[in-house]
CSV table of C-alpha atoms in Angstrom, one decimal:
chain,number,residue,atom,x,y,z
A,1,MET,CA,11.2,2.7,6.5
A,2,ARG,CA,8.0,0.7,7.0
A,3,LEU,CA,8.4,-1.4,10.1
A,4,PHE,CA,6.6,-4.7,10.4
A,5,HIS,CA,6.3,-6.2,13.9
A,6,LYS,CA,4.8,-9.4,15.5
A,7,LYS,CA,3.7,-9.4,19.1
A,8,PRO,CA,5.2,-12.2,21.3
A,9,SER,CA,1.7,-13.7,21.8
A,10,GLY,CA,1.7,-14.4,18.0
A,11,ALA,CA,-1.1,-11.9,17.3
A,12,VAL,CA,-0.3,-9.8,14.2
A,13,LEU,CA,-0.6,-6.1,14.8
A,14,VAL,CA,-0.1,-3.3,12.2
A,15,ILE,CA,0.6,0.0,13.9
A,16,MET,CA,1.5,2.5,11.2
A,17,ALA,CA,3.4,2.9,7.9
A,18,VAL,CA,5.3,6.2,7.9
A,19,VAL,CA,8.2,8.0,6.4
A,20,THR,CA,11.5,6.9,7.6
A,21,ALA,CA,12.8,9.6,10.0
A,22,SER,CA,16.1,10.9,11.2
A,23,LEU,CA,14.6,11.3,14.6
A,24,PRO,CA,14.3,8.3,16.9
A,25,THR,CA,10.8,9.3,17.9
A,26,SER,CA,9.3,8.6,14.4
A,27,PRO,CA,6.5,6.1,14.5
A,28,HIS,CA,6.7,2.8,12.5
A,29,SER,CA,4.3,0.2,11.0
A,30,VAL,CA,3.9,-3.4,11.9
A,31,VAL,CA,2.9,-6.9,10.4
A,32,GLY,CA,4.5,-10.4,10.8
A,33,VAL,CA,5.9,-12.6,8.1
A,34,PRO,CA,7.6,-16.0,7.9
A,35,ALA,CA,11.2,-16.3,8.8
A,36,ALA,CA,14.1,-16.2,6.3
A,37,ALA,CA,15.1,-19.3,4.2
A,38,ALA,CA,18.5,-20.9,4.6
A,39,ALA,CA,21.4,-20.1,2.2
A,40,SER,CA,22.1,-22.5,-0.5
A,41,ALA,CA,25.5,-24.3,-0.9
A,42,PRO,CA,26.3,-22.8,-4.3
A,43,ALA,CA,25.8,-19.3,-2.9
A,44,LEU,CA,28.4,-20.0,-0.3
A,45,GLU,CA,30.9,-21.2,-2.9
A,46,ASN,CA,30.3,-18.2,-5.1
A,47,ARG,CA,30.6,-15.6,-2.2
A,48,PRO,CA,32.6,-12.6,-3.3
A,49,SER,CA,36.0,-12.3,-1.5
A,50,SER,CA,35.2,-8.7,-1.0
A,51,PHE,CA,32.3,-6.3,-1.8
A,52,ALA,CA,34.5,-3.4,-2.1
A,53,ALA,CA,34.5,-3.2,-5.9
A,54,ILE,CA,30.9,-3.4,-6.1
A,55,ALA,CA,30.4,-0.8,-3.4
A,56,ARG,CA,32.8,1.6,-5.0
A,57,LYS,CA,30.9,1.6,-8.3
A,58,ALA,CA,27.5,1.7,-6.7
A,59,MET,CA,27.9,4.4,-4.1
A,60,PRO,CA,27.8,7.4,-6.5
A,61,VAL,CA,24.3,6.4,-7.7
A,62,VAL,CA,22.9,6.3,-4.1
A,63,VAL,CA,21.5,9.6,-2.8
A,64,ASN,CA,20.4,11.0,0.5
A,65,ILE,CA,16.8,12.4,0.5
A,66,SER,CA,15.7,14.7,3.3
A,67,THR,CA,12.2,16.4,3.2
A,68,THR,CA,10.5,18.9,5.3
A,69,SER,CA,6.8,19.6,5.6
A,70,GLN,CA,5.0,22.4,7.4
A,71,ARG,CA,1.8,21.5,9.3
A,72,SER,CA,-0.7,24.1,10.6
A,73,GLY,CA,-3.1,23.2,13.4
A,74,ARG,CA,-5.8,25.4,11.8
A,75,GLY,CA,-6.3,26.6,8.2
A,76,GLY,CA,-3.0,25.2,6.8
A,77,SER,CA,-3.9,21.4,6.3
A,78,ASN,CA,-5.4,19.7,3.4
A,79,ASP,CA,-6.8,17.0,5.7
A,80,PRO,CA,-10.5,17.0,5.3
A,81,ILE,CA,-11.0,16.1,9.0
A,82,GLU,CA,-8.5,18.4,10.5
A,83,GLU,CA,-11.3,20.6,11.8
A,84,PHE,CA,-12.8,17.5,13.5
A,85,PHE,CA,-9.5,16.7,15.3
A,86,ASN,CA,-9.2,20.3,16.4
A,87,ARG,CA,-12.6,20.1,18.0
A,88,LEU,CA,-12.0,16.7,19.5
A,89,PHE,CA,-8.6,17.6,21.1
A,90,GLY,CA,-9.5,21.2,21.8
A,91,GLU,CA,-6.9,22.7,19.4
A,92,THR,CA,-8.3,26.2,19.0
A,93,THR,CA,-5.1,28.2,18.2
A,94,PRO,CA,-2.9,27.8,15.1
A,95,LYS,CA,0.1,25.6,15.6
A,96,GLU,CA,2.9,25.4,13.1
A,97,ASN,CA,5.0,22.2,13.1
A,98,SER,CA,7.9,21.4,10.9
A,99,GLN,CA,8.3,17.7,10.2
A,100,ARG,CA,11.5,16.2,8.8
A,101,SER,CA,12.1,12.8,7.3
A,102,LEU,CA,15.2,11.1,5.8
A,103,GLY,CA,15.6,8.3,3.3
A,104,SER,CA,17.5,7.1,0.3
A,105,GLY,CA,17.1,7.1,-3.5
A,106,ILE,CA,18.6,5.7,-6.6
A,107,LEU,CA,19.8,7.7,-9.6
A,108,ILE,CA,18.4,6.1,-12.6
A,109,SER,CA,19.2,8.6,-15.4
A,110,LYS,CA,22.0,11.1,-16.1
A,111,ASP,CA,19.7,14.1,-16.0
A,112,GLY,CA,18.8,13.4,-12.3
A,113,GLU,CA,15.8,11.1,-12.2
A,114,ILE,CA,15.7,9.3,-8.8
A,115,LEU,CA,13.7,6.3,-7.8
A,116,THR,CA,12.7,6.0,-4.1
A,117,ASN,CA,9.8,5.0,-1.8
A,118,TYR,CA,6.7,7.1,-1.8
A,119,HIS,CA,6.6,7.1,2.0
A,120,VAL,CA,9.9,8.9,1.9
A,121,VAL,CA,8.6,12.0,0.1
A,122,ARG,CA,4.9,11.7,1.1
A,123,ASN,CA,3.4,15.2,2.0
A,124,ALA,CA,6.7,16.9,1.5
A,125,ASP,CA,6.7,20.6,1.0
A,126,ALA,CA,10.4,20.7,0.2
A,127,ILE,CA,12.7,17.8,-1.1
A,128,LYS,CA,16.5,18.1,-0.8
A,129,VAL,CA,18.9,15.6,-2.4
A,130,LYS,CA,22.5,15.1,-1.5
A,131,LEU,CA,24.8,13.2,-3.8
A,132,ALA,CA,27.7,11.2,-2.8
A,133,ASP,CA,30.1,14.0,-3.4
A,134,GLN,CA,28.0,16.0,-0.9
A,135,THR,CA,26.6,18.3,-3.6
A,136,GLU,CA,23.0,19.3,-2.8
A,137,PHE,CA,20.1,19.9,-5.1
A,138,GLU,CA,16.4,20.8,-4.8
A,139,GLY,CA,14.2,17.9,-5.9
A,140,ARG,CA,10.7,17.8,-7.3
A,141,LEU,CA,8.0,15.0,-7.4
A,142,ILE,CA,7.5,13.7,-10.9
A,143,GLY,CA,4.9,11.1,-9.9
A,144,LYS,CA,3.9,8.6,-7.1
A,145,ASP,CA,2.3,5.3,-6.8
A,146,ASP,CA,0.9,4.6,-3.3
A,147,ARG,CA,-0.1,1.0,-4.1
A,148,THR,CA,3.4,0.0,-4.7
A,149,ASP,CA,5.1,2.7,-2.4
A,150,LEU,CA,7.2,4.0,-5.2
A,151,ALA,CA,7.9,7.5,-6.3
A,152,LEU,CA,10.0,9.3,-9.1
A,153,ILE,CA,11.6,12.6,-8.2
A,154,LYS,CA,14.0,14.7,-10.2
A,155,ILE,CA,16.7,17.1,-9.2
A,156,THR,CA,16.9,20.5,-10.8
A,157,ARG,CA,20.0,22.2,-12.3
A,158,SER,CA,21.9,18.9,-12.4
A,159,GLY,CA,23.8,19.5,-15.6
A,160,GLY,CA,22.6,16.3,-17.3
A,161,ASN,CA,25.8,14.4,-16.6
A,162,LEU,CA,25.2,12.4,-13.4
A,163,PRO,CA,26.2,8.8,-12.7
A,164,PHE,CA,23.2,6.4,-12.8
A,165,ALA,CA,22.5,2.9,-11.7
A,166,ARG,CA,22.5,-0.2,-13.9
A,167,LEU,CA,19.2,-1.8,-13.4
A,168,GLY,CA,19.1,-5.7,-13.4
A,169,ASN,CA,16.5,-8.4,-13.7
A,170,SER,CA,15.0,-9.4,-10.4
A,171,SER,CA,13.2,-12.3,-11.9
A,172,GLN,CA,16.6,-14.0,-12.4
A,173,MET,CA,17.6,-13.7,-8.8
A,174,GLU,CA,17.5,-17.0,-6.9
A,175,VAL,CA,17.2,-17.7,-3.2
A,176,GLY,CA,20.7,-17.8,-1.8
A,177,ASP,CA,22.2,-15.3,-4.1
A,178,TRP,CA,24.5,-12.7,-2.6
A,179,VAL,CA,23.2,-9.0,-2.4
A,180,MET,CA,24.3,-5.7,-0.9
A,181,ALA,CA,22.2,-2.9,0.4
A,182,ILE,CA,23.4,0.8,0.4
A,183,GLY,CA,21.5,3.6,2.2
A,184,ASN,CA,21.5,6.2,5.0
A,185,PRO,CA,20.3,4.3,8.1
A,186,PHE,CA,19.6,6.7,10.9
A,187,GLY,CA,21.4,9.5,8.8
A,188,LEU,CA,24.7,7.5,8.6
A,189,GLU,CA,25.3,8.2,4.9
A,190,HIS,CA,26.2,5.5,2.4
A,191,THR,CA,26.3,2.7,4.8
A,192,VAL,CA,26.9,-0.7,3.1
A,193,THR,CA,25.7,-4.0,4.3
A,194,ALA,CA,25.6,-7.5,2.6
A,195,GLY,CA,23.6,-10.7,2.8
A,196,ILE,CA,21.6,-13.1,0.7
A,197,VAL,CA,18.3,-13.3,-1.0
A,198,SER,CA,16.3,-15.2,1.8
A,199,ALA,CA,13.0,-15.7,-0.2
A,200,LYS,CA,11.1,-14.3,-3.1
A,201,GLY,CA,7.5,-13.4,-3.7
A,202,ARG,CA,6.8,-12.5,0.0
A,203,VAL,CA,3.4,-11.1,0.8
A,204,ILE,CA,3.4,-8.9,3.8
A,205,GLY,CA,0.2,-7.1,3.7
A,206,ALA,CA,1.7,-3.8,2.4
A,207,GLY,CA,-0.6,-3.5,-0.7
A,208,PRO,CA,-2.5,-5.4,-3.3
A,209,TYR,CA,0.6,-6.1,-5.5
A,210,ASP,CA,3.0,-7.5,-2.7
A,211,ASN,CA,5.7,-9.5,-4.3
A,212,PHE,CA,8.8,-8.6,-2.0
A,213,ILE,CA,12.4,-9.9,-2.1
A,214,GLN,CA,13.3,-11.0,1.4
A,215,THR,CA,16.9,-10.4,2.4
A,216,ASP,CA,19.1,-10.6,5.6
A,217,ALA,CA,21.2,-7.8,4.5
A,218,SER,CA,20.9,-5.3,7.3
A,219,ILE,CA,18.2,-2.6,6.6
A,220,ASN,CA,17.2,0.0,9.1
A,221,PRO,CA,15.3,3.2,9.2
A,222,GLY,CA,16.8,5.5,6.6
A,223,ASN,CA,17.4,2.7,4.1
A,224,SER,CA,14.1,3.3,2.5
A,225,GLY,CA,14.4,3.9,-1.2
A,226,GLY,CA,18.0,2.7,-1.4
A,227,PRO,CA,19.2,-0.1,-3.7
A,228,LEU,CA,19.5,-3.8,-3.3
A,229,ILE,CA,22.4,-4.8,-5.5
A,230,ASN,CA,23.5,-8.1,-6.8
A,231,ALA,CA,27.0,-9.5,-7.2
A,232,ASP,CA,27.2,-8.0,-10.7
A,233,GLY,CA,26.6,-4.5,-9.4
A,234,GLU,CA,23.1,-4.2,-10.8
A,235,VAL,CA,20.2,-2.9,-8.8
A,236,VAL,CA,17.6,-5.7,-8.2
A,237,GLY,CA,15.4,-4.2,-5.7
A,238,VAL,CA,14.3,-1.0,-3.8
A,239,ASN,CA,14.6,-1.4,-0.1
A,240,SER,CA,11.3,-0.7,1.5
A,241,ALA,CA,10.5,-2.4,4.8
A,242,ILE,CA,11.7,-4.5,7.7
A,243,PHE,CA,10.3,-7.0,10.1
A,244,SER,CA,11.3,-6.5,13.8
A,245,GLN,CA,10.0,-7.0,17.3
A,246,THR,CA,12.1,-4.2,18.7
A,247,GLY,CA,12.4,-1.6,16.0
A,248,GLY,CA,15.9,-2.6,15.1
A,249,ASN,CA,17.2,-4.9,12.3
A,250,VAL,CA,16.8,-8.6,13.0
A,251,GLY,CA,17.8,-9.9,9.6
A,252,ILE,CA,14.5,-9.8,7.8
A,253,GLY,CA,14.2,-7.0,5.2
A,254,PHE,CA,12.1,-6.5,2.2
A,255,ALA,CA,12.8,-4.9,-1.2
A,256,ILE,CA,10.4,-4.1,-4.1
A,257,PRO,CA,11.6,-6.1,-7.1
A,258,ILE,CA,13.3,-3.9,-9.7
A,259,ASP,CA,11.2,-5.4,-12.5
A,260,MET,CA,8.1,-4.0,-10.9
A,261,ALA,CA,9.8,-0.7,-10.0
A,262,LYS,CA,10.9,-0.2,-13.7
A,263,LYS,CA,7.4,-0.5,-14.9
A,264,VAL,CA,6.1,1.9,-12.4
A,265,ALA,CA,8.9,4.4,-13.1
A,266,ASP,CA,8.2,4.3,-16.8
A,267,GLN,CA,4.6,5.2,-16.2
A,268,LEU,CA,5.3,7.9,-13.6
A,269,ARG,CA,7.8,9.5,-16.1
A,270,LYS,CA,5.1,9.4,-18.9
A,271,ASN,CA,1.9,10.0,-17.0
A,272,GLY,CA,2.8,11.2,-13.5
A,273,LYS,CA,0.7,8.2,-12.2
A,274,VAL,CA,0.3,4.5,-12.9
A,275,VAL,CA,-2.6,3.5,-15.1
A,276,ARG,CA,-3.8,0.1,-14.4
A,277,GLY,CA,-6.5,-2.2,-15.6
A,278,TRP,CA,-9.7,-2.7,-13.5
A,279,LEU,CA,-12.2,-5.6,-13.4
A,280,GLY,CA,-13.9,-4.8,-10.1
A,281,ILE,CA,-13.9,-8.2,-8.4
A,282,ARG,CA,-12.5,-9.8,-5.3
A,283,ALA,CA,-11.8,-13.5,-5.4
A,284,GLN,CA,-10.3,-16.4,-3.4
A,285,ASP,CA,-8.7,-19.6,-4.4
A,286,VAL,CA,-10.9,-22.6,-4.7
A,287,SER,CA,-9.5,-25.3,-2.5
A,288,PRO,CA,-10.3,-29.0,-3.2
A,289,GLN,CA,-12.7,-29.0,-0.2
A,290,LEU,CA,-14.4,-25.9,-1.5
A,291,ALA,CA,-14.7,-27.3,-5.1
A,292,SER,CA,-16.2,-30.6,-3.7
A,293,SER,CA,-18.8,-28.6,-1.7
A,294,LEU,CA,-19.7,-26.7,-4.8
A,295,GLY,CA,-20.0,-29.9,-6.8
A,296,ILE,CA,-17.1,-29.0,-9.1
A,297,VAL,CA,-15.1,-32.0,-10.4
A,298,ARG,CA,-12.6,-30.3,-12.7
A,299,GLY,CA,-9.0,-29.7,-11.4
A,300,GLY,CA,-6.6,-26.9,-11.9
A,301,GLU,CA,-6.5,-23.4,-10.5
A,302,MET,CA,-9.9,-21.7,-10.0
A,303,ALA,CA,-11.0,-18.5,-8.2
A,304,VAL,CA,-14.5,-17.9,-6.7
A,305,VAL,CA,-15.8,-14.4,-6.9
A,306,THR,CA,-16.5,-13.1,-3.3
A,307,GLU,CA,-17.4,-9.5,-4.2
A,308,VAL,CA,-18.3,-7.4,-7.3
A,309,THR,CA,-17.9,-3.7,-7.1
A,310,GLU,CA,-20.9,-1.8,-8.1
A,311,GLY,CA,-20.6,0.0,-11.4
A,312,SER,CA,-17.5,-1.9,-12.2
A,313,PRO,CA,-16.7,-3.5,-15.7
A,314,ALA,CA,-17.3,-6.9,-14.1
A,315,ALA,CA,-20.7,-5.8,-12.8
A,316,GLU,CA,-21.7,-4.3,-16.2
A,317,ALA,CA,-20.7,-7.7,-17.8
A,318,GLY,CA,-23.0,-9.7,-15.5
A,319,ILE,CA,-20.4,-11.3,-13.3
A,320,LYS,CA,-21.9,-12.3,-10.0
A,321,THR,CA,-20.8,-13.2,-6.5
A,322,GLY,CA,-20.2,-17.0,-6.4
A,323,ASP,CA,-19.2,-17.3,-10.0
A,324,ILE,CA,-16.1,-19.6,-10.4
A,325,VAL,CA,-13.4,-18.1,-12.8
A,326,VAL,CA,-11.4,-20.8,-14.5
A,327,GLU,CA,-9.8,-18.9,-17.4
A,328,PHE,CA,-8.8,-15.3,-17.9
A,329,ASN,CA,-8.5,-14.3,-21.6
A,330,GLY,CA,-7.8,-17.9,-22.7
A,331,LYS,CA,-5.3,-18.6,-19.9
A,332,PRO,CA,-5.7,-20.5,-16.6
A,333,VAL,CA,-6.7,-18.2,-13.9
A,334,PRO,CA,-3.8,-17.2,-11.7
A,335,ARG,CA,-3.9,-17.7,-7.9
A,336,SER,CA,-6.0,-15.0,-6.2
A,337,HIS,CA,-3.0,-13.2,-4.9
A,338,ASP,CA,-1.6,-12.8,-8.4
A,339,PHE,CA,-4.9,-12.1,-10.1
A,340,PRO,CA,-4.9,-8.4,-9.2
A,341,SER,CA,-1.5,-8.0,-10.9
A,342,VAL,CA,-2.7,-9.8,-14.1
A,343,ILE,CA,-5.7,-7.5,-14.3
A,344,ALA,CA,-3.6,-4.4,-13.6
A,345,ASP,CA,-1.2,-5.3,-16.4
A,346,THR,CA,-4.2,-5.5,-18.8
A,347,PRO,CA,-4.6,-2.1,-20.7
A,348,PRO,CA,-7.8,-0.2,-20.0
A,349,GLY,CA,-10.2,-0.5,-22.9
A,350,GLN,CA,-9.0,-4.0,-23.9
A,351,LYS,CA,-11.8,-6.6,-24.2
A,352,VAL,CA,-11.1,-9.9,-22.4
A,353,THR,CA,-13.0,-13.2,-21.9
A,354,LEU,CA,-13.6,-14.9,-18.7
A,355,LYS,CA,-14.6,-18.6,-18.6
A,356,ILE,CA,-16.8,-19.0,-15.5
A,357,ILE,CA,-18.8,-21.8,-13.9
A,358,ARG,CA,-22.2,-20.7,-12.7
A,359,GLU,CA,-24.7,-23.3,-11.4
A,360,LYS,CA,-22.3,-26.1,-12.5
A,361,LYS,CA,-22.3,-24.9,-16.1
A,362,GLU,CA,-19.4,-23.3,-17.9
A,363,GLN,CA,-20.0,-20.1,-19.9
A,364,MET,CA,-17.9,-17.4,-21.5
A,365,VAL,CA,-18.3,-13.7,-20.4
A,366,ALA,CA,-16.9,-10.8,-22.4
A,367,VAL,CA,-15.5,-7.8,-20.3
A,368,LYS,CA,-14.1,-4.6,-21.3
A,369,ILE,CA,-11.4,-3.7,-18.8
A,370,GLY,CA,-11.7,-0.3,-17.2
A,371,GLU,CA,-9.1,1.9,-15.5
A,372,LEU,CA,-8.5,1.4,-11.8
A,373,PRO,CA,-9.6,4.5,-9.9
A,374,ASP,CA,-7.0,6.4,-8.0
A,375,GLU,CA,-7.6,5.8,-4.3
A,376,SER,CA,-5.9,9.1,-3.5
A,377,ASP,CA,-8.0,11.0,-5.9
A,378,THR,CA,-9.4,14.1,-4.2
A,379,SER,CA,-12.5,13.8,-6.3
A,380,GLN,CA,-13.6,10.8,-4.3
A,381,GLN,CA,-16.4,11.2,-1.8
A,382,ILE,CA,-15.3,12.7,1.4
A,383,ASP,CA,-18.2,12.4,3.8
A,384,ALA,CA,-21.8,11.2,4.2
A,385,LYS,CA,-24.7,11.7,6.6
A,386,ASP,CA,-27.4,9.2,7.4
A,387,ALA,CA,-30.4,10.9,9.1
A,388,GLU,CA,-32.0,7.6,10.0
A,389,LEU,CA,-29.0,6.6,12.1
A,390,GLY,CA,-28.2,10.1,13.2
A,391,LEU,CA,-24.5,10.2,12.3
A,392,ARG,CA,-22.1,11.7,9.9
A,393,VAL,CA,-19.0,9.9,8.7
A,394,GLN,CA,-15.9,10.9,6.7
A,395,ARG,CA,-13.2,9.1,4.8
A,396,ILE,CA,-9.9,8.4,6.6
A,397,THR,CA,-7.0,10.1,5.2
A,398,PRO,CA,-3.4,9.0,5.9
A,399,GLU,CA,-3.0,12.0,8.3
A,400,ALA,CA,-6.1,11.0,10.1
A,401,ALA,CA,-4.9,7.4,10.4
A,402,ARG,CA,-1.6,8.6,11.8
A,403,ARG,CA,-3.3,10.7,14.5
A,404,LEU,CA,-5.7,7.8,15.4
A,405,GLY,CA,-2.7,5.3,15.5
A,406,MET,CA,-4.4,3.2,12.8
A,407,ASN,CA,-2.6,0.8,10.4
A,408,SER,CA,-4.6,1.7,7.3
A,409,THR,CA,-7.1,4.2,5.8
A,410,LYS,CA,-9.8,1.5,5.4
A,411,GLY,CA,-13.1,2.3,7.0
A,412,VAL,CA,-15.0,5.6,7.7
A,413,ILE,CA,-14.7,7.8,10.8
A,414,VAL,CA,-17.6,9.0,12.8
A,415,VAL,CA,-17.4,12.8,13.1
A,416,GLU,CA,-20.8,13.6,14.4
A,417,VAL,CA,-23.5,11.9,16.3
A,418,GLN,CA,-27.0,13.5,16.7
A,419,PRO,CA,-28.2,13.7,20.4
A,420,GLY,CA,-31.1,11.3,20.9
A,421,SER,CA,-30.5,9.6,17.5
A,422,PRO,CA,-30.4,5.7,17.2
A,423,ALA,CA,-26.6,6.0,16.9
A,424,ASP,CA,-26.5,8.0,20.1
A,425,GLN,CA,-28.8,5.7,21.9
A,426,VAL,CA,-26.5,2.6,21.4
A,427,GLY,CA,-23.4,4.5,22.4
A,428,LEU,CA,-21.7,5.5,19.1
A,429,GLU,CA,-19.2,8.3,19.6
A,430,PRO,CA,-17.1,10.7,17.5
A,431,ALA,CA,-13.7,9.1,16.5
A,432,ASP,CA,-15.2,5.7,16.3
A,433,VAL,CA,-14.1,3.9,13.1
A,434,ILE,CA,-16.7,1.9,11.2
A,435,ARG,CA,-15.1,-1.2,9.7
A,436,GLU,CA,-18.1,-3.3,8.6
A,437,VAL,CA,-21.8,-2.7,8.0
A,438,ASN,CA,-23.9,-5.9,8.2
A,439,GLN,CA,-20.8,-8.0,8.1
A,440,ARG,CA,-19.8,-6.2,4.8
A,441,PRO,CA,-16.3,-4.6,4.8
A,442,VAL,CA,-16.2,-0.9,4.6
A,443,ASN,CA,-13.2,0.6,2.8
A,444,ASN,CA,-14.5,4.1,2.2
A,445,VAL,CA,-17.6,6.3,2.2
A,446,LYS,CA,-19.0,4.8,-1.0
A,447,ASP,CA,-18.9,1.3,0.6
A,448,PHE,CA,-20.6,2.6,3.7
A,449,GLN,CA,-23.4,4.2,1.8
A,450,LEU,CA,-23.8,1.1,-0.4
A,451,ALA,CA,-24.1,-1.3,2.6
A,452,LEU,CA,-26.6,0.9,4.3
A,453,ARG,CA,-28.8,0.9,1.3
A,454,GLN,CA,-29.0,-2.9,1.5
A,455,GLY,CA,-31.2,-2.6,4.6
A,456,ARG,CA,-34.8,-1.5,4.8
A,457,ARG,CA,-36.2,1.4,6.8
A,458,GLY,CA,-36.7,0.2,10.4
A,459,ASP,CA,-34.2,-2.7,10.1
A,460,ARG,CA,-31.4,-3.1,12.6
A,461,ILE,CA,-27.9,-2.3,11.2
A,462,LEU,CA,-25.0,-4.3,12.6
A,463,LEU,CA,-21.8,-2.1,12.8
A,464,LEU,CA,-18.3,-3.4,13.5
A,465,VAL,CA,-16.6,-0.4,15.1
A,466,GLN,CA,-13.0,0.2,16.1
A,467,ARG,CA,-12.6,2.2,19.3
A,468,GLY,CA,-9.1,2.6,20.2
A,469,ASP,CA,-7.6,-0.9,20.4
A,470,ASN,CA,-10.9,-2.6,20.8
A,471,ALA,CA,-13.4,-3.9,18.1
A,472,VAL,CA,-17.1,-3.7,19.2
A,473,PHE,CA,-20.4,-4.6,17.5
A,474,PHE,CA,-23.3,-2.2,17.7
A,475,ALA,CA,-26.8,-3.1,16.6
A,476,VAL,CA,-28.5,0.2,15.5
A,477,LYS,CA,-32.2,0.3,14.8
A,478,ARG,CA,-33.1,2.7,12.0
A,479,LYS,CA,-35.9,5.2,12.4
A,480,SER,CA,-39.1,3.5,11.2
């Protein structure tokens, strides 16, 4: 279960996003969201007299998923900066560590396909699935999608005659509708809780395609991957995260809409991954105040391009930072939060047209949509060295983020500082995490190198560095 938490002071803090664990010592992640909406009167009138019949039919399709993973302190990890951590923390002897996690899943086919959260099975060396009748099977990962935190696994030697869930239509759910959650909180198998849909379309900062169903049905660690079920016994969501100040349930849980989950599952079954369209821009909504300052008089939704990725389809088509997008393929541009989903649903290779405003003049730009690169692709650049600054950085893997107590893998980690170098002189240290270069966000090694290339030899480079819980600016003068 991913745990989202807000400090009493009101400052939002994200600690970690991890596998739900059967052990109370497991870490959790954190982010604040608005409170639940009130129930509607029609929902109170239509409340089922009992959820027993729905639970009885649904429980056979809910499974218990347990995983184990073996970690070695030396030589047994795929983490590219494991050696760095060994040096930093003085780990010189091999250490074997067996990690366990526990979650839930939904049977979606008679031959044993199971939909669950990716964080339940992330880094698993072995997956064990227990059915409602206590039968146990070995499971294998068919495909995963980190961006939506969904995974498809399949159990072996199932006989091809298993019960499976009826998948509903989450778009038809309304705020106030009754729902039921089934899962294995804290290892308590097939626990049933009920509540209502508190809100729809929630954005909690979990990923680029956030569109969560919020519910007050009790969800706790161990419910991850289990179903959210409507009054007709149909699965309408995959339980994924909770908001809490204490680590326990406070009536604010989040489920991935089943409409999204079905699309992801279909692609995972077919390709083992999700293929998405890619344009290569970041954009923000144009408010009336911003439109006025830009001298734009037209109304309607608009998005201003704030960043264009180098080598992206948008860059090749000539899209520039500051362009105002008013139409995407003949339709009004969606709000900036929905824009990534619209682009992602566009098949790679398809040609689209963007109507933009540049220097107060409208023009049409043709773009061929590319395929969104896989962030977890091991072919992406792992490290980089800058001789003029005197430091070496590496990408931040999920395991590295966990060990550093970080909320995400964005940024690059300093793994080496040359004695006497400009970086050394200003006080940069190994384990520092560089978040920005010259006020430009750094998400990975490629971003870091691109930002450094913008400055000239001898220029001062402004670095925003995270060191523990603190964020510090360093002005580093390059060698002239």
